Coordinates of C-alpha atoms in Angstrom, one line a residue:
Chain B
X1 CA -14.7 7.9 29.5
X2 CA -12.7 10.3 31.5
X3 CA -9.7 8.1 30.8
X4 CA -10.2 8.2 27.1
X5 CA -10.4 11.9 27.3
X6 CA -7.2 12.1 29.2
X7 CA -5.5 9.9 26.6
X8 CA -6.7 12.2 23.8
X9 CA -5.4 15.2 25.8
X10 CA -2.0 13.6 26.3
X11 CA -1.8 12.7 22.7
X12 CA -2.7 16.2 21.7
X13 CA -0.2 17.6 24.1
X14 CA 2.5 15.3 22.7
X15 CA 1.7 16.4 19.2
X16 CA 1.9 20.1 20.1
X17 CA 5.2 19.6 21.8
X18 CA 6.5 17.7 18.8
X19 CA 5.4 20.4 16.4
X20 CA 6.9 23.2 18.5
X21 CA 10.2 21.3 18.7
X22 CA 10.2 20.8 14.9
X23 CA 9.4 24.5 14.3
X24 CA 12.2 25.6 16.6
X25 CA 14.7 23.0 15.3
X26 CA 16.2 25.1 12.5
X27 CA 17.0 27.9 15.0
X28 CA 18.6 25.5 17.4
X29 CA 20.7 23.8 14.7
X30 CA 21.7 27.2 13.3
X31 CA 22.7 28.5 16.6
X32 CA 24.5 25.4 17.9
X33 CA 26.0 23.8 14.8
X34 CA 26.0 26.4 12.1
X35 CA 24.1 27.0 8.9
X36 CA 26.0 24.2 7.1
X37 CA 24.4 21.6 9.3
X38 CA 21.0 23.0 8.8
X39 CA 21.5 22.5 5.1
X40 CA 22.4 18.9 5.8
X41 CA 19.2 18.5 7.9
X42 CA 17.3 19.9 4.9
X43 CA 18.7 17.1 2.7
X44 CA 18.0 14.6 5.4
X45 CA 14.3 15.6 5.2
X46 CA 14.4 14.8 1.5
X47 CA 15.9 11.4 2.2
X48 CA 13.2 10.7 4.8
X49 CA 10.5 11.4 2.2
X50 CA 12.3 9.1 -0.2
X51 CA 12.6 6.4 2.5
X52 CA 9.0 6.7 3.4
X53 CA 8.0 6.3 -0.3
X54 CA 10.2 3.2 -0.6
X55 CA 8.7 1.9 2.6
X56 CA 5.3 1.6 0.9
X57 CA 6.8 -0.6 -1.8
X58 CA 9.3 -2.6 0.3
X59 CA 7.9 -2.4 3.8
X60 CA 4.2 -2.7 3.2
X61 CA 3.8 -4.6 0.0
X62 CA 7.1 -6.6 0.3
X63 CA 8.4 -5.8 -3.2
X64 CA 12.1 -5.4 -3.2
X65 CA 12.9 -2.4 -5.3
X66 CA 16.6 -1.6 -6.0
X67 CA 15.9 1.1 -8.6
X68 CA 13.9 3.4 -6.5
X69 CA 16.1 6.4 -7.0
X70 CA 14.8 6.5 -10.6
X71 CA 11.6 8.1 -9.4
X72 CA 13.5 10.7 -7.5
X73 CA 15.4 11.4 -10.8
X74 CA 12.1 11.7 -12.7
X75 CA 10.8 14.2 -10.2
X76 CA 14.1 16.1 -10.2
X77 CA 14.4 16.4 -13.9
X78 CA 10.7 17.2 -14.2
X79 CA 11.3 20.4 -12.2
X80 CA 14.7 21.0 -13.7
X81 CA 13.2 21.1 -17.2
X82 CA 10.1 23.0 -16.4
X83 CA 11.8 25.7 -14.2
X84 CA 15.0 26.6 -15.9
X85 CA 16.3 28.2 -19.1
X86 CA 17.5 24.9 -20.3
X87 CA 14.7 24.0 -22.7
X88 CA 15.6 27.1 -24.7
X89 CA 18.6 25.1 -26.1
X90 CA 16.4 22.3 -27.5
X91 CA 13.4 24.4 -28.5
X92 CA 14.7 28.0 -29.1
X93 CA 11.5 29.0 -31.0
X94 CA 9.0 27.5 -28.6
X95 CA 10.7 28.6 -25.4
X96 CA 13.1 31.4 -26.0
X97 CA 13.6 31.9 -22.3
X98 CA 13.2 28.3 -21.3
X99 CA 10.2 27.2 -19.1
X100 CA 9.5 28.7 -15.7
X101 CA 6.6 27.1 -14.1
X102 CA 5.6 27.4 -10.5
X103 CA 6.6 24.5 -8.2
X104 CA 2.9 24.0 -7.4
X105 CA 2.2 23.2 -11.0
X106 CA 5.2 20.9 -11.3
X107 CA 4.7 19.0 -8.1
X108 CA 1.4 17.3 -9.0
X109 CA 2.7 16.7 -12.5
X110 CA 5.9 15.1 -11.4
X111 CA 4.1 13.0 -8.8
X112 CA 1.7 11.7 -11.5
X113 CA 4.6 11.2 -13.9
X114 CA 6.7 9.3 -11.4
X115 CA 3.6 7.3 -10.3
X116 CA 3.1 6.4 -14.0
X117 CA 6.7 5.3 -14.2
X118 CA 6.1 3.2 -11.1
X119 CA 3.2 1.4 -12.9
X120 CA 5.4 1.1 -16.0
X121 CA 8.0 -0.7 -13.8
X122 CA 5.5 -2.7 -11.9
X123 CA 3.5 -4.0 -14.9
X124 CA 6.1 -6.3 -16.4
X125 CA 7.4 -7.5 -13.0
X126 CA 4.1 -8.6 -11.5
X127 CA 5.1 -12.2 -11.5
X128 CA 8.5 -11.7 -10.1
X129 CA 9.4 -11.8 -6.4
X130 CA 12.4 -11.3 -4.2
X131 CA 15.8 -11.4 -5.8
X132 CA 14.4 -11.6 -9.4
X133 CA 12.3 -8.5 -8.9
X134 CA 15.3 -6.8 -7.3
X135 CA 17.4 -7.4 -10.4
X136 CA 14.8 -6.1 -12.8
X137 CA 14.2 -3.0 -10.7
X138 CA 17.9 -2.4 -10.4
X139 CA 18.1 -2.5 -14.2
X140 CA 15.2 0.0 -14.4
X141 CA 17.0 2.4 -12.1
X142 CA 20.1 2.3 -14.3
X143 CA 18.2 2.7 -17.5
X144 CA 16.7 5.9 -16.2
X145 CA 20.1 7.2 -15.1
X146 CA 21.7 6.3 -18.5
X147 CA 18.8 8.0 -20.3
X148 CA 19.4 11.2 -18.4
X149 CA 23.1 10.8 -19.2
X150 CA 22.6 10.4 -22.9
X151 CA 19.6 12.5 -23.8
X152 CA 21.8 15.4 -24.9
X153 CA 21.9 14.4 -28.5
X154 CA 20.5 14.7 -31.1
X155 CA 18.2 16.9 -29.2
X156 CA 19.6 18.3 -26.0
X157 CA 17.0 17.5 -23.5
X158 CA 18.9 16.7 -20.3
X159 CA 22.3 18.2 -21.1
X160 CA 23.8 14.8 -20.4
X161 CA 26.5 14.4 -17.7
X162 CA 26.9 18.1 -17.3
X163 CA 23.4 18.2 -15.8
X164 CA 21.0 21.1 -15.7
X165 CA 21.9 24.2 -13.8
X166 CA 20.3 27.6 -13.0
X167 CA 17.1 25.9 -11.9
X168 CA 14.6 28.4 -10.5
X169 CA 14.6 28.4 -6.7
X170 CA 11.2 27.5 -5.2
X171 CA 9.1 30.5 -4.5
X172 CA 5.7 30.5 -2.8
X173 CA 3.3 33.4 -3.4
X174 CA 6.0 35.5 -4.8
X175 CA 8.3 34.9 -1.9
X176 CA 11.6 33.3 -3.1
X177 CA 12.9 30.7 -0.7
X178 CA 16.4 31.4 -1.9
X179 CA 16.8 34.7 0.0
X180 CA 16.4 35.7 3.6
X181 CA 12.9 36.8 4.2
X182 CA 11.2 38.6 7.0
X183 CA 7.9 36.9 7.9
X184 CA 5.8 38.0 10.9
X185 CA 8.8 39.8 12.3
X186 CA 11.0 36.7 12.1
X187 CA 14.1 36.9 10.0
X188 CA 14.3 33.6 8.1
X189 CA 17.3 32.7 6.1
X190 CA 16.9 30.5 3.0
X191 CA 17.8 27.2 4.7
X192 CA 15.2 27.9 7.3
X193 CA 12.6 28.5 4.7
X194 CA 13.4 25.3 2.9
X195 CA 13.4 23.4 6.2
X196 CA 9.8 24.5 6.8
X197 CA 8.8 23.6 3.2
X198 CA 10.3 20.2 3.5
X199 CA 8.8 19.7 7.0
X200 CA 5.4 20.4 5.5
X201 CA 5.9 17.8 2.7
X202 CA 7.5 15.2 5.0
X203 CA 4.6 15.7 7.4
X204 CA 2.2 15.1 4.5
X205 CA 4.1 12.0 3.4
X206 CA 4.0 10.7 7.0
X207 CA 0.3 11.5 7.3
X208 CA -0.6 9.7 4.1
X209 CA 1.6 6.7 5.0
X210 CA 0.0 6.4 8.4
X211 CA -3.5 6.6 7.1
X212 CA -2.8 4.0 4.4
X213 CA -1.0 1.7 6.8
X214 CA -4.1 1.5 9.0
X215 CA -6.6 1.1 6.1
X216 CA -8.1 -1.6 4.0
X217 CA -5.4 -0.9 1.4
X218 CA -2.5 -1.1 3.8
X219 CA -3.8 -4.4 5.1
X220 CA -4.1 -5.8 1.6
X221 CA -0.5 -4.8 0.9
X222 CA 0.7 -6.5 4.0
X223 CA -1.3 -9.6 3.1
X224 CA 0.5 -9.7 -0.2
X225 CA 3.8 -9.3 1.6
X226 CA 3.1 -12.1 3.9
X227 CA 1.6 -14.6 1.4
X228 CA 0.6 -13.7 -2.1
X229 CA -1.3 -16.9 -2.8
X230 CA -3.3 -16.7 0.4
X231 CA -4.0 -13.0 -0.3
X232 CA -5.4 -13.7 -3.7
X233 CA -7.5 -16.6 -2.4
X234 CA -8.9 -14.1 0.1
X235 CA -10.2 -12.0 -2.7
X236 CA -7.4 -9.4 -3.0
X237 CA -6.6 -8.3 -6.5
X238 CA -2.9 -8.7 -6.2
X239 CA -2.1 -7.2 -9.6
X240 CA -3.9 -3.9 -8.9
X241 CA -2.6 -3.5 -5.4
X242 CA 1.0 -4.2 -6.3
X243 CA 0.7 -1.6 -9.1
X244 CA -0.8 0.8 -6.6
X245 CA 2.1 0.3 -4.2
X246 CA 4.6 0.9 -7.0
X247 CA 2.7 4.0 -8.0
X248 CA 2.3 5.5 -4.5
X249 CA 5.9 4.9 -3.6
X250 CA 7.1 6.3 -6.9
X251 CA 4.9 9.4 -6.5
X252 CA 6.5 10.2 -3.1
X253 CA 9.9 9.7 -4.8
X254 CA 8.8 12.2 -7.5
X255 CA 7.7 14.8 -5.0
X256 CA 11.0 14.5 -3.1
X257 CA 12.9 14.8 -6.3
X258 CA 11.1 17.9 -7.4
X259 CA 11.9 19.6 -4.1
X260 CA 15.5 18.4 -4.4
X261 CA 15.9 20.1 -7.7
X262 CA 14.4 23.3 -6.5
X263 CA 16.6 23.3 -3.3
X264 CA 19.9 22.4 -5.0
X265 CA 19.3 24.5 -8.2
X266 CA 21.3 21.9 -10.1
X267 CA 20.7 18.3 -11.2
X268 CA 22.9 15.8 -12.9
X269 CA 22.7 12.0 -13.5
X270 CA 25.4 11.5 -10.9
X271 CA 22.9 12.1 -8.1
X272 CA 20.9 9.1 -9.1
X273 CA 23.3 6.3 -9.1
X274 CA 22.7 2.8 -7.9
X275 CA 24.4 3.6 -4.7
X276 CA 21.7 6.1 -3.9
X277 CA 19.0 3.4 -4.4
X278 CA 20.9 1.2 -2.1
X279 CA 21.3 4.0 0.5
X280 CA 17.5 4.6 0.5
X281 CA 16.8 0.9 0.8
X282 CA 19.2 0.7 3.7
X283 CA 17.4 3.5 5.5
X284 CA 14.2 1.5 5.3
X285 CA 15.8 -1.8 6.3
X286 CA 18.0 -0.4 9.0
X287 CA 15.3 1.8 10.5
X288 CA 12.6 -0.9 10.6
X289 CA 10.8 -2.0 7.5
X290 CA 7.1 -1.2 7.5
X291 CA 7.4 1.1 10.5
X292 CA 7.1 4.8 9.8
X293 CA 9.0 6.1 12.8
X294 CA 11.7 3.5 12.3
X295 CA 12.1 4.5 8.7
X296 CA 12.3 8.2 9.7
X297 CA 15.0 7.2 12.2
X298 CA 16.9 5.2 9.5
X299 CA 16.7 8.1 7.1
X300 CA 17.9 10.6 9.6
X301 CA 20.8 8.4 10.7
X302 CA 22.1 7.5 7.3
X303 CA 21.7 11.0 6.0
X304 CA 23.6 12.5 8.9
X305 CA 26.2 9.9 9.4
X306 CA 28.4 10.7 6.4
X307 CA 28.4 14.4 7.3
X308 CA 29.3 13.5 10.9
X309 CA 32.2 11.5 9.6
X310 CA 33.3 14.2 7.2
X311 CA 33.4 16.6 10.1
X312 CA 35.2 14.3 12.5
X313 CA 37.4 11.9 10.7
X314 CA 39.8 14.3 9.1
X315 CA 40.4 16.5 12.1
X316 CA 40.8 13.5 14.4
X317 CA 43.4 11.9 12.1
X318 CA 45.2 15.2 11.7
X319 CA 45.4 15.6 15.4
X320 CA 46.6 12.0 15.9
X321 CA 48.9 11.4 13.0
X322 CA 49.4 14.8 11.5
X323 CA 48.0 13.6 8.2
X324 CA 44.8 12.0 6.7
X325 CA 45.3 8.2 6.3
X326 CA 41.8 7.1 5.6
X327 CA 39.5 9.4 3.7
X328 CA 36.0 9.8 5.2
X329 CA 34.3 8.5 2.1
X330 CA 35.9 5.0 2.3
X331 CA 35.5 5.0 6.1
X332 CA 31.8 5.7 5.6
X333 CA 31.3 2.6 3.4
X334 CA 33.3 0.5 5.9
X335 CA 31.3 1.7 8.9
X336 CA 28.1 1.4 6.9
X337 CA 28.7 -2.2 6.0
X338 CA 29.7 -2.9 9.6
X339 CA 26.5 -1.3 10.9
X340 CA 24.4 -3.3 8.5
X341 CA 25.9 -6.6 9.5
X342 CA 25.4 -5.8 13.2
X343 CA 21.8 -4.7 12.7
X344 CA 21.0 -7.9 10.6
X345 CA 22.6 -10.0 13.3
X346 CA 21.1 -8.4 16.4
X347 CA 18.1 -6.5 15.3
X348 CA 16.9 -8.2 12.1
X349 CA 13.7 -6.3 12.1
X350 CA 15.5 -3.0 12.2
X351 CA 16.5 -0.5 14.9
X352 CA 12.9 0.4 15.6
X353 CA 10.5 -2.2 14.4
X354 CA 6.8 -1.8 14.6
X355 CA 5.8 -5.0 16.2
X356 CA 7.3 -4.1 19.6
X357 CA 5.0 -1.2 19.8
X358 CA 2.0 -3.1 18.8
X359 CA 2.7 -5.9 21.3
X360 CA 2.9 -3.3 24.0
X361 CA -0.4 -1.9 22.9
X362 CA -2.0 -5.3 22.9
X363 CA -1.5 -5.8 26.6
X364 CA -3.7 -3.0 27.6
X365 CA -6.2 -3.2 24.7
X366 CA -9.2 -5.4 25.0
X367 CA -9.7 -7.6 22.0
X368 CA -13.3 -6.5 21.3
X369 CA -12.6 -2.8 21.8
X370 CA -12.3 -0.9 18.6
X371 CA -9.8 1.9 18.5
Chain K
X1 CA -30.2 -25.6 -8.8
X2 CA -26.9 -27.0 -7.6
X3 CA -24.4 -24.6 -6.1
X4 CA -21.4 -26.0 -7.8
X5 CA -21.2 -28.2 -10.8
X6 CA -18.1 -29.6 -12.3
X7 CA -18.2 -31.1 -15.7
X8 CA -15.4 -33.3 -17.1
X9 CA -12.6 -31.3 -15.4
X10 CA -9.1 -32.4 -16.6
X11 CA -5.8 -31.2 -15.4
X12 CA -2.4 -32.5 -16.3
X13 CA 1.1 -31.7 -15.1
X14 CA 3.5 -32.7 -17.9
X15 CA 2.8 -36.4 -18.5
X16 CA 0.8 -36.8 -15.3
X17 CA -2.9 -36.7 -15.4
X18 CA -3.7 -35.2 -12.1
X19 CA -7.4 -35.0 -12.9
X20 CA -9.3 -36.9 -15.6
X21 CA -12.9 -36.1 -16.5
X22 CA -14.0 -35.4 -13.0
X23 CA -17.7 -34.4 -12.8
X24 CA -19.6 -33.8 -9.6
X25 CA -22.1 -31.5 -8.2
X26 CA -22.6 -30.0 -4.7
X27 CA -26.0 -29.0 -3.5
X28 CA -26.8 -25.9 -1.5
X29 CA -26.6 -26.4 2.2
X30 CA -24.8 -29.8 2.3
X31 CA -21.5 -30.9 3.6
X32 CA -19.7 -32.6 0.8
X33 CA -16.7 -34.8 1.4
X34 CA -13.8 -35.5 -0.9
X35 CA -11.6 -38.4 0.0
X36 CA -9.0 -40.5 -1.6
X37 CA -5.5 -41.9 -1.1
X38 CA -2.5 -39.7 -1.2
X39 CA -1.9 -38.2 -4.6
X40 CA -5.4 -38.9 -5.8
X41 CA -5.9 -35.3 -7.0
X42 CA -8.0 -33.9 -4.2
X43 CA -6.0 -30.8 -3.6
X44 CA -5.6 -30.3 -7.4
X45 CA -9.3 -30.3 -7.7
X46 CA -9.5 -27.8 -4.9
X47 CA -7.0 -25.5 -6.6
X48 CA -9.0 -25.7 -9.8
X49 CA -12.2 -24.7 -8.0
X50 CA -10.6 -21.8 -6.3
X51 CA -8.8 -20.5 -9.4
X52 CA -5.2 -21.3 -8.4
X53 CA -5.0 -23.7 -11.3
X54 CA -6.7 -23.4 -14.6
X55 CA -8.2 -26.7 -15.8
X56 CA -6.9 -28.1 -19.1
X57 CA -10.4 -29.3 -20.1
X58 CA -13.9 -29.1 -18.8
X59 CA -15.5 -26.3 -17.0
X60 CA -17.4 -25.6 -13.8
X61 CA -20.5 -23.6 -12.9
X62 CA -20.9 -21.9 -9.6
X63 CA -24.0 -20.3 -8.4
X64 CA -25.3 -20.2 -12.0
X65 CA -22.2 -18.7 -13.5
X66 CA -19.7 -20.5 -15.7
X67 CA -16.0 -20.2 -15.0
X68 CA -13.1 -20.8 -17.2
X69 CA -9.7 -19.3 -16.3
X70 CA -11.1 -17.1 -13.5
X71 CA -8.6 -15.6 -11.1
X72 CA -8.7 -16.6 -7.4
X73 CA -9.7 -13.2 -6.2
X74 CA -12.7 -13.2 -8.6
X75 CA -13.9 -16.5 -7.3
X76 CA -13.4 -15.4 -3.7
X77 CA -15.5 -12.3 -4.6
X78 CA -18.2 -14.5 -6.1
X79 CA -18.4 -16.7 -3.0
X80 CA -15.8 -19.5 -2.8
X81 CA -13.5 -19.3 0.2
X82 CA -10.9 -21.8 1.2
X83 CA -8.4 -22.9 3.7
X84 CA -5.0 -24.5 2.9
X85 CA -3.7 -27.9 3.7
X86 CA -0.4 -26.5 4.9
X87 CA -1.7 -23.4 6.8
X88 CA -1.1 -20.1 4.9
X89 CA -1.8 -17.4 7.4
X90 CA -0.4 -13.9 7.3
X91 CA 2.1 -14.8 9.9
X92 CA 3.4 -11.4 11.0
X93 CA -0.1 -9.9 11.3
X94 CA -2.4 -10.2 14.3
X95 CA -5.3 -12.7 14.3
X96 CA -7.7 -9.8 14.0
X97 CA -5.9 -8.4 11.0
X98 CA -5.9 -11.7 9.3
X99 CA -9.7 -11.9 9.6
X100 CA -10.0 -8.2 8.6
X101 CA -8.1 -9.0 5.4
X102 CA -10.7 -11.6 4.7
X103 CA -13.2 -8.8 4.7
X104 CA -11.4 -7.1 1.8
X105 CA -13.8 -8.3 -0.9
X106 CA -16.8 -7.2 1.1
X107 CA -15.5 -3.7 1.9
X108 CA -14.9 -0.8 -0.5
X109 CA -12.6 1.9 1.0
X110 CA -10.1 3.1 -1.6
X111 CA -7.0 5.2 -1.5
X112 CA -8.7 8.6 -1.2
X113 CA -11.2 7.4 1.3
X114 CA -8.4 5.9 3.4
X115 CA -6.3 9.0 3.3
X116 CA -9.2 11.3 4.1
X117 CA -10.5 8.9 6.7
X118 CA -14.0 9.9 5.6
X119 CA -17.1 9.1 7.7
X120 CA -17.9 6.2 5.3
X121 CA -14.4 4.7 5.7
X122 CA -14.5 5.0 9.5
X123 CA -17.9 3.3 9.7
X124 CA -16.8 0.6 7.4
X125 CA -13.6 0.0 9.3
X126 CA -15.5 -0.3 12.6
X127 CA -18.0 -2.7 11.1
X128 CA -15.1 -4.7 9.6
X129 CA -13.3 -4.9 13.0
X130 CA -16.5 -5.9 14.8
X131 CA -17.3 -8.6 12.3
X132 CA -13.8 -9.9 12.5
X133 CA -13.9 -10.2 16.3
X134 CA -17.3 -11.8 16.1
X135 CA -15.9 -14.4 13.7
X136 CA -12.9 -15.0 15.9
X137 CA -15.2 -15.6 18.9
X138 CA -17.4 -17.9 16.7
X139 CA -14.5 -20.2 15.8
X140 CA -13.5 -20.2 19.5
X141 CA -10.2 -18.4 19.5
X142 CA -9.4 -18.0 23.2
X143 CA -6.2 -16.0 22.9
X144 CA -6.3 -12.2 22.6
X145 CA -7.2 -11.1 19.1
X146 CA -4.0 -9.0 18.9
X147 CA -1.8 -12.1 19.1
X148 CA 0.4 -12.5 16.0
X149 CA -0.8 -15.4 13.8
X150 CA 2.6 -17.1 14.0
X151 CA 2.3 -17.2 17.8
X152 CA -0.9 -19.2 17.8
X153 CA -0.9 -23.0 18.4
X154 CA -1.4 -25.3 15.4
X155 CA -5.1 -25.9 16.2
X156 CA -5.7 -22.2 16.7
X157 CA -4.1 -21.4 13.4
X158 CA -6.5 -23.8 11.7
X159 CA -9.4 -22.1 13.4
X160 CA -8.1 -18.7 12.4
X161 CA -7.8 -19.8 8.8
X162 CA -11.5 -20.8 8.9
X163 CA -12.4 -17.5 10.5
X164 CA -10.5 -15.7 7.7
X165 CA -12.3 -17.7 5.0
X166 CA -15.7 -17.0 6.6
X167 CA -14.9 -13.3 6.7
X168 CA -15.3 -13.3 2.9
X169 CA -19.0 -14.3 3.4
X170 CA -18.7 -17.3 1.2
X171 CA -21.5 -19.4 -0.3
X172 CA -19.1 -22.3 -0.5
X173 CA -16.4 -22.9 2.1
X174 CA -13.7 -25.3 1.0
X175 CA -11.6 -26.8 3.7
X176 CA -8.5 -28.6 2.8
X177 CA -7.7 -31.2 5.5
X178 CA -8.8 -29.1 8.4
X179 CA -8.3 -31.9 10.9
X180 CA -4.7 -32.7 9.9
X181 CA -2.5 -32.9 12.9
X182 CA -5.3 -32.3 15.4
X183 CA -5.9 -34.5 18.5
X184 CA -9.2 -36.2 19.3
X185 CA -10.7 -33.3 21.3
X186 CA -9.7 -30.7 18.7
X187 CA -11.2 -32.9 16.0
X188 CA -14.5 -33.1 18.0
X189 CA -14.6 -29.3 18.3
X190 CA -13.8 -28.9 14.7
X191 CA -16.7 -31.2 13.8
X192 CA -19.0 -29.0 15.9
X193 CA -17.7 -25.9 14.2
X194 CA -18.2 -27.3 10.7
X195 CA -21.8 -28.3 11.6
X196 CA -22.4 -24.8 13.0
X197 CA -21.1 -23.3 9.8
X198 CA -23.4 -25.4 7.7
X199 CA -26.3 -24.5 10.0
X200 CA -25.6 -20.8 9.3
X201 CA -26.4 -21.6 5.6
X202 CA -22.9 -22.0 4.1
X203 CA -22.3 -25.0 2.0
X204 CA -19.1 -26.9 2.9
X205 CA -16.7 -28.9 0.8
X206 CA -14.3 -30.9 2.8
X207 CA -11.1 -32.8 1.9
X208 CA -10.1 -35.1 4.7
X209 CA -7.9 -38.0 5.4
X210 CA -9.7 -38.8 8.6
X211 CA -12.4 -41.2 7.2
X212 CA -14.2 -41.3 10.5
X213 CA -14.6 -37.6 10.5
X214 CA -15.8 -37.6 6.9
X215 CA -18.3 -40.4 7.5
X216 CA -19.7 -38.7 10.6
X217 CA -20.0 -35.3 9.1
X218 CA -20.8 -35.4 5.4
X219 CA -24.1 -35.7 3.6
X220 CA -22.4 -37.0 0.5
X221 CA -18.9 -38.2 -0.3
X222 CA -16.9 -38.5 -3.5
X223 CA -13.8 -40.7 -3.7
X224 CA -10.9 -39.8 -6.0
X225 CA -8.2 -42.2 -7.1
X226 CA -5.5 -41.5 -9.6
X227 CA -7.4 -38.4 -10.7
X228 CA -10.6 -40.1 -11.4
X229 CA -13.8 -40.2 -9.4
X230 CA -14.4 -43.8 -8.5
X231 CA -17.4 -43.5 -6.2
X232 CA -19.9 -41.0 -5.0
X233 CA -22.9 -41.2 -2.6
X234 CA -24.0 -41.1 1.0
X235 CA -21.2 -42.2 3.3
X236 CA -22.5 -45.7 4.1
X237 CA -22.8 -46.5 0.4
X238 CA -19.3 -45.3 -0.4
X239 CA -17.8 -47.2 2.6
X240 CA -19.0 -50.5 1.2
X241 CA -18.1 -49.8 -2.4
X242 CA -15.7 -52.5 -3.6
X243 CA -13.8 -50.0 -5.8
X244 CA -13.2 -47.7 -2.8
X245 CA -12.1 -50.6 -0.6
X246 CA -9.6 -51.7 -3.2
X247 CA -8.3 -48.2 -3.7
X248 CA -7.7 -47.8 0.0
X249 CA -6.6 -51.3 0.9
X250 CA -5.2 -52.6 -2.4
X251 CA -6.8 -55.1 -4.8
X252 CA -7.9 -58.3 -3.1
X253 CA -5.9 -61.3 -4.5
X254 CA -9.0 -63.6 -4.9

């Protein structure tokens, strides 16, 4: 019993340390690397949320989705339209100043809307698996992007390729996150405030993922991933659970997109290209499909890597050759492809797969003991 | 009343009549054997009963309800559980998780309950885990319950599949060639296990190639050949049936 108590204490201590580190992180990044990097970390948090959402669809339920960014787009446009002057153009009588709703109204709505889109995508693809499913989802992602690109005529809903700008910054209880605020005697610049907001939502997404993973629902998803026929013979309603996976994953994407629009203040279809879907999928695969911490690692790595290159490649080449021979963007794709090949060859389950941990656990856990 | 009653089930694949007018009934509490040469339609019949295939004609009653075009998960929920001829476990999950998945139809936790981890969910989860380990012990899995299914030996995988099927609390357990690939000792153990399952009140439907196992175990046996039922009865009767002998050994020249 004492042992169990110690374990609980150690776990609690670990958690407190982790939270403290995360709370202090923006100050450390700000002091050591500069504010620009903190902004990049903020974006990385959004990517982590996206990757965790996709992890439900791909990692747990085993449904390969190449159009996942569409749900991010749905969330982003949802906030862009309901918190900017833009709708005044399409409906000048109805909304003379545009619509300016609070993020807390938009968040649940966009989560629901994105989830609904997830079901819409899932329903016709229920019988498809693997590469066939990937192609349909890829098409879906492109359809959403093209819609955003072309819905500026006859009624200007999305402002087409120019995108929607002047989106209201997120404000909580009247405190705008877009300006430096003094809270409890701390001076918190805008990027810090957004960091804490995103931290909260990322934490929420991790929490929900974790609880689902270890539940009856999570097990059913994994059963479908492992063998759909056996799963249905064991009494799992594969149709409903696949739709649920699509909806949950999409809802996370929608939440992330909403926060993205508020943070960036501008959305355009360009941000939701196929490449972005591929990027998020790579975060999941590279990090460790079906493993929450692996996916977080993958998201962090792939979100930070291009910035790291941008800051290192040009200066290094300038110093060596006096001019820039390879631009960081193309080097990024090269390194990226290389990294993927290496991971697939040497760590096919991802950089940080879940099974390792579980096998470690199994050695000191008695079979009959319940956690 | 009979637990399962098939009336004139027919199933065709293109021009091939896999099953033609197969009628049979299984009584509660018996071990019913289904034998026949390769390609006789045994597994097809299995797939019809468990909802994987929809019959082209005929219908079946199970536990007083009539089924036509029911989905596998509905039938599993209503009490038909099965194993597969070529083992279909959830390979990358642990033995315990495999059996816990079998409990899916008998548990209720939904999304909200799982996220909130409510009292009811926790209790259900614990009961599910306990029941799963109990079943693993019952089928005699010696390895740690946290072993991944794919790392179990062939015989152990067969046992795990039975445990997973039992976890759905079936009225009828359908075993598709459970002794395939087993050695003599493993087959003996399996026989004991199947008898124990029957003694716990579960009706068993068994497809088997091992005629000795079938004859020693089953209360009644049906023989399929080219998709038709050619004989049915107690094992001794069936063994001496000339139609069965000719199906297995070829037609006698005289």
